[in-house]
Amino acid sequence: MSAGELSFLRPEPGRRLNEQTNKLPEAATPFGEIDDIVELRRMAAYFRDVADKNGARLLVAETSASKNRQRLEQKIRGFSLLARLTSDASATEEPPVMARILAGHLNSMLNMNRTVVLMRDPQSVRFNVLSSAGYADADRERLASLSLDLPKHVTAEHRAVSTRERLEDEDRRAFGPLDIRYFMAIPVLVDDHVMAVIVTGRMREQRPFSPPLEESNLETVSAISGFFGAYLARHLLIERDREQNRDRIAEVERLVTERTAEIERQRGLLDESLRKLHETQQQLIMREKLASLGQLTAGVAHEIQNPLNFINNFSELSSELVGEIREIIDETIEKLDVETRKEVGYLFVMLRSNLDKITLHGKRADSIVRNMLQHSRGDAGDAQTCDLNTLLTESVDFAYHAARAQDPQFNVAITRDLDATVGEINLVPQQISRVFVNLLSNAFYALKKRRLALENDYQPTISISSRRLEGVVEICLRDNGIGIPADMCANIFIPFFTTKPTGEGTGLGLSLSYDIIVNGHGGNIEVESRENQFTKFRICLPL
């Protein structure tokens, strides 16, 4: 290429390039062809220098763009990690679970090898491993037993620690047990106090001649520590609210318990008042029944008493008259023949015997009437001390005489087993006597019915016993009569319920007996029976 072909590159005449500034001088003088060649060389050097400088600038720009791209990618990964952690935080309220999720995301999204989340022990200033990721099972068991004493510039001054900078000896001692070669430790603040520390890092360099931890990693982990601090603060607030709610609930439950106890106490008092009112009502009803029955019995007894008194009085008078007649006849009986004297003597003996029987049975009937009047006397009577065995014996005799009066051929074997230690107890004699008479009357009825069915192969028997037990006296009346069917035993104390055929029972005797024992004396009455075998009534009266 000739100098003429390169003339477009030639500087203006009289102007040369300045080697220091790469600019053409203001004036230049042409030197001919040689000068042109020199000028061309100088121009080539100029353009070579410009190209080198532009290449260097381009390399710097490419390096800066690569760093910016890496920083941008790191920030994008950080934002993505924060977004995922935010989503996970809304699904769990347990710090250990959240710490495990956080450690796993740091390892996966920031290409870390190991991550440990340390939590401050509330009882001390040491830190325990809350969660970890990237460790083998044996290492995790070792980490779970660690209790680290972290440097004050981390716990008090809130400074981050990183192997990008020169580590203090105390940093190496504190974080050495975590076994992370290149690491960064970022404190997690809650209310300006270090509550946790996130330690994450790698065991080797990612690329040759590049730092194992980038500054962008530190920025991302710092942002995540701020997020975890907000999560812990929220968790503490929730726990504080829960504790306050628990205290409120406990207070409400205490008030409810006290109110319930007061209501139960009031209800108990009302139930007790209602029970006493019901007992009083039952006693009034029972007394009214007994009073009506007593008035009827008293009326009948009085009506019987009057003619019975005439019978007794005239039988005694007739007996005296027979004696006087016998004395008069004895004076003149010698005038009669032997046969007549024998016949007269026999008639006098028979007349005296008949009068004696009339007197005896009249007195017996008078005793029965007096007992009837005693049972029907006025009201139910007042409680008083009474010998129970004596009262029971009199009631048995009274009931047996009444049964024999209806059927003179009726005989019963009565066995008595009375405890002498029973002694006297406080009761209403008229009422308890009515109970015994009612039960014995029913027993005699059952014995008669079974005797009619078995005729001569049956021996009617009644067993009566008394026992002094702890706090009560037990009276048992047992007969071997027809018994009570099992389906009727539960109803026999119900008013107007009777096991007897129509017209033979009123259904009031056992009902009244139950009221007297249970409501009137605070005792208990039970029945046990087997059909066609036996019936046993057990009465317990409190001492």
Coordinates of N, CA and C in Angstrom, one line a residue, residues 275 300 328 342 369 404 416 527:
R275 N -86.3 -32.2 100.6 CA -86.5 -33.5 101.2 C -87.2 -33.5 102.5
V300 N -114.7 -48.8 117.0 CA -115.0 -50.2 117.1 C -114.7 -50.8 118.5
I328 N -126.7 -73.3 149.4 CA -128.1 -73.5 149.8 C -128.5 -74.9 149.5
K342 N -125.9 -86.8 142.4 CA -124.8 -86.8 141.4 C -125.1 -85.9 140.2
V369 N -109.1 -55.7 123.3 CA -109.7 -54.4 123.1 C -108.8 -53.3 123.7
R404 N -106.0 -66.3 116.0 CA -106.6 -67.4 116.7 C -108.1 -67.1 116.9
R416 N -88.4 -67.5 119.0 CA -87.9 -66.2 119.3 C -86.4 -66.2 119.6
V527 N -87.5 -56.5 102.0 CA -88.2 -57.8 102.0 C -87.4 -58.7 101.1

